[in-house]
XYZ file of C-alpha atoms in Angstrom:
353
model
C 68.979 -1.456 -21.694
C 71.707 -3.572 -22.818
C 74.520 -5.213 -20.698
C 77.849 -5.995 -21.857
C 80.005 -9.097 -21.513
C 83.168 -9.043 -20.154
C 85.479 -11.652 -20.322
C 88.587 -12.169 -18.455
C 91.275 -14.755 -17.577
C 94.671 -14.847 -15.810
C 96.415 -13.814 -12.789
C 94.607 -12.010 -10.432
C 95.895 -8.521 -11.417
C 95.327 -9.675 -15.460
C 91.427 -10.772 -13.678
C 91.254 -6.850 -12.736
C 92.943 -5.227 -15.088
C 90.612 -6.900 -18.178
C 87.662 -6.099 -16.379
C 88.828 -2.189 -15.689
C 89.780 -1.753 -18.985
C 87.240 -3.447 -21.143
C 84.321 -1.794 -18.839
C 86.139 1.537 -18.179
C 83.337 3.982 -19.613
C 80.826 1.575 -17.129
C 83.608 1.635 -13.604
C 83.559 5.615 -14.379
C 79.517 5.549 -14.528
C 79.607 3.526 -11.134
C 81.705 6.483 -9.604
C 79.359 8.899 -11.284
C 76.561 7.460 -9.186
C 77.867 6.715 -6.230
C 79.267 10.054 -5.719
C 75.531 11.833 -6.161
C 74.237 8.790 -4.338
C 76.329 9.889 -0.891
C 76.188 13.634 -1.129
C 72.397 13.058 -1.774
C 71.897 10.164 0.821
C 74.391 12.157 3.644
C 75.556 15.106 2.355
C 79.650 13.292 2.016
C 81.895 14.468 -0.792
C 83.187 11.585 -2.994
C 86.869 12.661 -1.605
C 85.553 11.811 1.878
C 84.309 8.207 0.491
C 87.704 7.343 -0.755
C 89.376 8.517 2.389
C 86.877 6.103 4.906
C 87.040 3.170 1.822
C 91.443 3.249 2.813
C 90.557 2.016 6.326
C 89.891 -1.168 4.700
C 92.913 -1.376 3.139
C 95.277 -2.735 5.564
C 93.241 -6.094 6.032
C 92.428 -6.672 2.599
C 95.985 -6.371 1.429
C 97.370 -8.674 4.185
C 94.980 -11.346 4.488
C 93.635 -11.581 0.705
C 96.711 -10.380 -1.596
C 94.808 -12.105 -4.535
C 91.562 -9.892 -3.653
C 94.107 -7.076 -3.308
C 95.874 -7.808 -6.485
C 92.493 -7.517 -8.439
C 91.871 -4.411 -6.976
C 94.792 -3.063 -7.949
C 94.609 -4.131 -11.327
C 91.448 -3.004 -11.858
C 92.128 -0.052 -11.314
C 94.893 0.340 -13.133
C 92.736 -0.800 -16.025
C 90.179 1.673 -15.285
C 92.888 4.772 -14.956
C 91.712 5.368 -11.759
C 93.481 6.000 -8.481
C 93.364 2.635 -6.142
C 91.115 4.263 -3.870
C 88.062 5.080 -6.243
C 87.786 1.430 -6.876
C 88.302 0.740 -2.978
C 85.441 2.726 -2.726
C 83.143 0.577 -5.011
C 84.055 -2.036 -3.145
C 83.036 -1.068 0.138
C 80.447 1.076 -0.488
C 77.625 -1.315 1.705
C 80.202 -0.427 4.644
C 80.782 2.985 3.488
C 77.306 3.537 3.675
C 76.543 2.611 7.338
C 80.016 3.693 8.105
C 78.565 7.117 7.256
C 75.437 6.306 9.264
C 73.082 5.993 5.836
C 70.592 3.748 7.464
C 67.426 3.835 5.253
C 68.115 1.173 2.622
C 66.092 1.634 -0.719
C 67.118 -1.837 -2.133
C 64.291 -4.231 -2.725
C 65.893 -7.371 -3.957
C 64.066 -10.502 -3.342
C 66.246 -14.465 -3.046
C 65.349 -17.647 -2.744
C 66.991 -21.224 -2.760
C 64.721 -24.419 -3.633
C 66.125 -27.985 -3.914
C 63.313 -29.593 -5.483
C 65.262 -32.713 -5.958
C 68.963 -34.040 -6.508
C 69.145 -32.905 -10.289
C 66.306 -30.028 -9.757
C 67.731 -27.020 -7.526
C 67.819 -23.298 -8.075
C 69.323 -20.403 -6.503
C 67.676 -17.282 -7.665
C 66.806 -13.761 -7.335
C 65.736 -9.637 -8.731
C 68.467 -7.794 -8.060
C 66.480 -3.741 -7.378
C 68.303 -0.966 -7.583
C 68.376 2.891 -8.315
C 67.410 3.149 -12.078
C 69.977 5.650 -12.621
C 72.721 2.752 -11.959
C 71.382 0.247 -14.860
C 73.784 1.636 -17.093
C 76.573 0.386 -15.183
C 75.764 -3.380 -14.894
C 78.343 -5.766 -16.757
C 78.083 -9.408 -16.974
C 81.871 -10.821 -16.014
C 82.839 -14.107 -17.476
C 86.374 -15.022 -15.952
C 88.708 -18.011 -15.918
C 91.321 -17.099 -12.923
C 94.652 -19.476 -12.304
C 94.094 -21.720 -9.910
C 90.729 -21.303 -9.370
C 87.016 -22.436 -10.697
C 85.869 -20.288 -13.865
C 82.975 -17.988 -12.914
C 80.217 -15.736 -14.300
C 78.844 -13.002 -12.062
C 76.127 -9.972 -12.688
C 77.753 -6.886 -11.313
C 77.703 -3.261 -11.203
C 80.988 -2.265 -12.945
C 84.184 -1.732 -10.667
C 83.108 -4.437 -8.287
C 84.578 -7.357 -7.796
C 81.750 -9.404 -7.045
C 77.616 -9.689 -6.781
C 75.434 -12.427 -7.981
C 76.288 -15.473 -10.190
C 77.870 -18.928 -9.668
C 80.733 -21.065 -10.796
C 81.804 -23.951 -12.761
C 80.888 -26.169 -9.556
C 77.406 -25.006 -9.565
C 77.956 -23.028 -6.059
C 75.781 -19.812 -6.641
C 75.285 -17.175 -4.247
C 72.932 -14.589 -3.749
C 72.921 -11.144 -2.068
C 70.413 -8.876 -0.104
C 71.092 -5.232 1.544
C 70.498 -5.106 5.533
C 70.150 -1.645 6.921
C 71.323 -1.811 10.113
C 74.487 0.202 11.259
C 77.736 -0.714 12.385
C 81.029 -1.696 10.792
C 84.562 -3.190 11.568
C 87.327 -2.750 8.842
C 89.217 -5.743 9.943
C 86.421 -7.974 8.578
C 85.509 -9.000 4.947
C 83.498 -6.559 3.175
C 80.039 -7.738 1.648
C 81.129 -7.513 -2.537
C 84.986 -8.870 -1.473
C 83.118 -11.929 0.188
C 81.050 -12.074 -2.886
C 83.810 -12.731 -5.289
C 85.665 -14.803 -2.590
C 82.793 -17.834 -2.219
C 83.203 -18.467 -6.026
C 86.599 -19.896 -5.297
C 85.391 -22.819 -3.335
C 83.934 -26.467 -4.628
C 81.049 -26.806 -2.184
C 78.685 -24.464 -0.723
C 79.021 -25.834 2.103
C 82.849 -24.738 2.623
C 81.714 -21.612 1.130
C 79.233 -20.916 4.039
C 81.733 -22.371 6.762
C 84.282 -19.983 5.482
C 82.219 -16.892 5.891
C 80.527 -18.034 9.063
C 83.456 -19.047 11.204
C 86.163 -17.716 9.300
C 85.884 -14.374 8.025
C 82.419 -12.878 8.520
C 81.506 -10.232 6.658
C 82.553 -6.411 7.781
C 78.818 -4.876 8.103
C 75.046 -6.000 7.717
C 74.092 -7.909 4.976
C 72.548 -11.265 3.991
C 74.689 -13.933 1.322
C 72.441 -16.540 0.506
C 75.253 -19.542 -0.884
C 74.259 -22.977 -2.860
C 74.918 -25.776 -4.316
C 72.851 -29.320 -6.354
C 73.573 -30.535 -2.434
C 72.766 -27.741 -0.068
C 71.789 -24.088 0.600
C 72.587 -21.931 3.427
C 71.734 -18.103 4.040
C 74.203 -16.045 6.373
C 72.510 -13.076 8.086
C 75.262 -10.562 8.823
C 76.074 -7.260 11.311
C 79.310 -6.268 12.120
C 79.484 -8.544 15.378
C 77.853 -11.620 14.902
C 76.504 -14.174 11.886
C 73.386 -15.812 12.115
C 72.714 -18.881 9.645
C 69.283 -19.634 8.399
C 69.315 -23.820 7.156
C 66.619 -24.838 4.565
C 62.968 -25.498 5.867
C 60.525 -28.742 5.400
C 60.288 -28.011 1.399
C 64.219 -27.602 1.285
C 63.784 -23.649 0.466
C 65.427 -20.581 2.167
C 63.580 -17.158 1.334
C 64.907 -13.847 1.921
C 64.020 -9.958 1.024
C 65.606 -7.126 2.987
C 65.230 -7.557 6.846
C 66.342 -9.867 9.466
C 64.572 -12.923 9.880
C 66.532 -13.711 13.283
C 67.808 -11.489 16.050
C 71.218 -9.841 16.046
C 72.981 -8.164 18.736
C 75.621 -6.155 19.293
C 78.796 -7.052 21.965
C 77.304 -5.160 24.970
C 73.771 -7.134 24.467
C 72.240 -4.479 22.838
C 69.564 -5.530 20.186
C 70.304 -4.676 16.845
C 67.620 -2.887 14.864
C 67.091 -2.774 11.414
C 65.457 -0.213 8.632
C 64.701 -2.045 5.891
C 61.614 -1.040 3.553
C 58.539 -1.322 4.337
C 57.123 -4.055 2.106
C 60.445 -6.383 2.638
C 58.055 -8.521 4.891
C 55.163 -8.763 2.550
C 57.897 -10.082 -0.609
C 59.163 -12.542 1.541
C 55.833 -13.994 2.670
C 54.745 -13.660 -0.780
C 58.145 -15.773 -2.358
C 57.494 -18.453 0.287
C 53.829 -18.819 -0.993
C 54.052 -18.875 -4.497
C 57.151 -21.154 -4.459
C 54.705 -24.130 -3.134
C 52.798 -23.492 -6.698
C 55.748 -23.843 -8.747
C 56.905 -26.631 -11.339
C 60.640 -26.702 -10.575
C 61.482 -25.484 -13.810
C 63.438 -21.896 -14.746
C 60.343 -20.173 -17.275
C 58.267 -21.200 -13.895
C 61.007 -19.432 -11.467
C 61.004 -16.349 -13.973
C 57.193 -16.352 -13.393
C 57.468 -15.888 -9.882
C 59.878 -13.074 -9.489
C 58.130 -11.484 -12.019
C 54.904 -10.954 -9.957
C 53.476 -7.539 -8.911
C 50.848 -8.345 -5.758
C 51.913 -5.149 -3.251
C 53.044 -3.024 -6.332
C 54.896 -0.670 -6.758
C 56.398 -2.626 -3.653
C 56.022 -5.677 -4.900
C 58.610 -8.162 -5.686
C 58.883 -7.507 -9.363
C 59.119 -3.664 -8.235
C 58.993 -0.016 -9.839
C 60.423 3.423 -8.705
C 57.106 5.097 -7.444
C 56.080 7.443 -4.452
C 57.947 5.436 -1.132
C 59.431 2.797 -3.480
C 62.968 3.813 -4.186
C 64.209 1.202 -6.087
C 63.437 -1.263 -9.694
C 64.112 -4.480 -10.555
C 67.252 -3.994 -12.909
C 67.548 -7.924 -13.594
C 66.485 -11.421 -12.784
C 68.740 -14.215 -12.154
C 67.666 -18.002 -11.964
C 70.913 -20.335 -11.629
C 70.014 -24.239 -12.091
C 72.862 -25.436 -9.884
C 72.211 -29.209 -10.813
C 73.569 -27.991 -14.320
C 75.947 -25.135 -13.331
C 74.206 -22.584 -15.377
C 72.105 -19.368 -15.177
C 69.389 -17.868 -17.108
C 69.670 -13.851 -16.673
C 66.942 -11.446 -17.728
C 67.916 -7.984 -18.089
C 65.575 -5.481 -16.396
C 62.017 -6.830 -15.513
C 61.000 -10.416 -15.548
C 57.489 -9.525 -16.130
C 58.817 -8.231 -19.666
C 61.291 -10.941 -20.556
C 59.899 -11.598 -23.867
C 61.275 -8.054 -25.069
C 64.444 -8.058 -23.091
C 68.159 -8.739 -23.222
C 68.319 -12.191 -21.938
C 71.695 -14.264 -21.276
C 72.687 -17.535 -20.404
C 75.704 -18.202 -17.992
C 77.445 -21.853 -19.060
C 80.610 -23.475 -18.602
């Protein structure tokens, strides 16, 4: 498996348009996949994606033209009508939009400040196998705003990476349902923290500013702080670091959430989301704070095929597609492609500025 680098600068529209049209063949595979993904997960034509995915379009355009403008442009790039990229974009609210509550995502996050010039934000990003050939690494320098380097799935605007400021952020899928259109989706929120200076804005921002449009948890960082973000689509919940200054998260909530008439909100996660983030927490306290000593740890198998360096295999829907360490001290990332546990083989890349 090899990922591509895609590098972009400019306007916001120039920002989408390079990164449709130098990863076109990879935006069309995205589409590919997530149209079999919803007919298979819900039985929804691809048409009936696009046509929920517009709802969203209203807010976006009016209260983030530049996010808009990228959109736009990438799709233009792409040759592809404005909604299939919409689509990408919101496909985490599509999803429980269109009441696909099972998530099959098994990514495991963690942030450790170890000391003033030692911190790392980090985490496998698990996915369907079938969508590895879609992953891009986008190196952009937009006016006006810090340079960044993301891992992404091609046609969205934002995942996992950090900037030149060292603020990093980190993502992991929530299955719980429930959605409002006039808030941020998950991947647009993504792409929108890497515009800020200091974690800390970048957190304050999402939490009391524009939360995010559905469930979800961002985990943001910089060399001075980390905080994670638990999402629904009616309330934010913020998780600070504990006595080792170290936030952990897999793919449940950690802390109630409840909807606007009281009602507790329940989530589906998988099964072995509670054993990965038990097990992160414990081997973290063994660590050197060193990247080859980070790599070890997400690239252990305890509770496999449900372990945190995962596999596709009987209940186990998803594999660890890459691993990302980010030393935030020094404003770069260390990426493996596919599994940690077999870095020596694989594609590996460095994120600098």
């Amino acid at each position: 498996m090899s990922v591509p680098e895609i590098r972009v600068k400019g306007s916001p529209y120039e920002i989408g348009f390079g990164h449709g049209s130098q990863a076109k063949d990879r935006v069309r595979r995205s589409i590919e996949f997530y149209t079999a993904y919803f007919k298979d997960m819900a039985n929804v034509s691809w048409d009936e994606v696009r046509r929920v995915s517009l709802e969203f379009r209203p807010s976006i355009e009016q209260r983030f033209p530049e996010l808009f403008e990228e959109l736009r442009g990438l799709a233009e790039g792409a040759g592809l009508p404005l909604a299939d990229v919409m689509a990408l974009n919101v496909r985490t609210e599509i999803a429980f939009g269109l009441q696909i509550t099972q998530a099959t995502d098994g990514c495991t996050a963690m942030y450790w400040r170890a000391s003033p010039k030692e911190v790392f934000l980090a985490q496998n990003w698990d996915w369907k196998e079938a969508q590895a050939d879609a992953l891009i690494a986008l190196n952009a320098a937009p006016d006006g705003h810090p340079r960044f380097q993301i891992m992404t799935e091609a046609g969205i605007l934002g995942k996992i990476g950090l900037n030149e400021h060292g603020v990093g952020c980190c993502l992991n899928a929530i299955s719980a349902t429930g959605l409002d259109a006039s808030k941020l989706p998950v991947h647009l929120a993504l792409r929108r923290i890497l515009n800020f200076d200091s974690a800390a804005r970048a957190a304050q921002f999402l939490e009391k500013e524009y939360p995010c449009a559905s469930a979800a948890h961002i985990l943001v960082g910089d060399r001075d702080t980390g905080t994670g973000l638990e999402f629904s689509s009616t309330d934010v919940q913020e998780l600070l670091p504990d006595a080792n200054n170290c936030i952990f998260h897999s793919n449940h909530y950690v802390v109630d959430h409840y909807r606007e008439d009281g009602q507790k909100i329940v989530d589906v996660g998988p099964k072995d989301s509670p054993f990965r983030l038990k097990r992160i927490s414990e081997i973290t306290r063994t660590l050197s704070p060193t990247v080859p000593s980070i790599q070890s740890a997400f690239a252990d198998k305890a509770n496999y095929p449900g372990s945190i360096c995962r596999q596709t295999q009987g209940e186990v829907e998803s594999t660890t597609l890459f691993n990302i360490v980010m030393d935030l001290a020094s404003a770069k990332a260390h990426v493996i492609i596919g599994k940690p546990d077999q870095r020596d083989s694989a594609q590996q890349l460095q994120f600098v500025f």
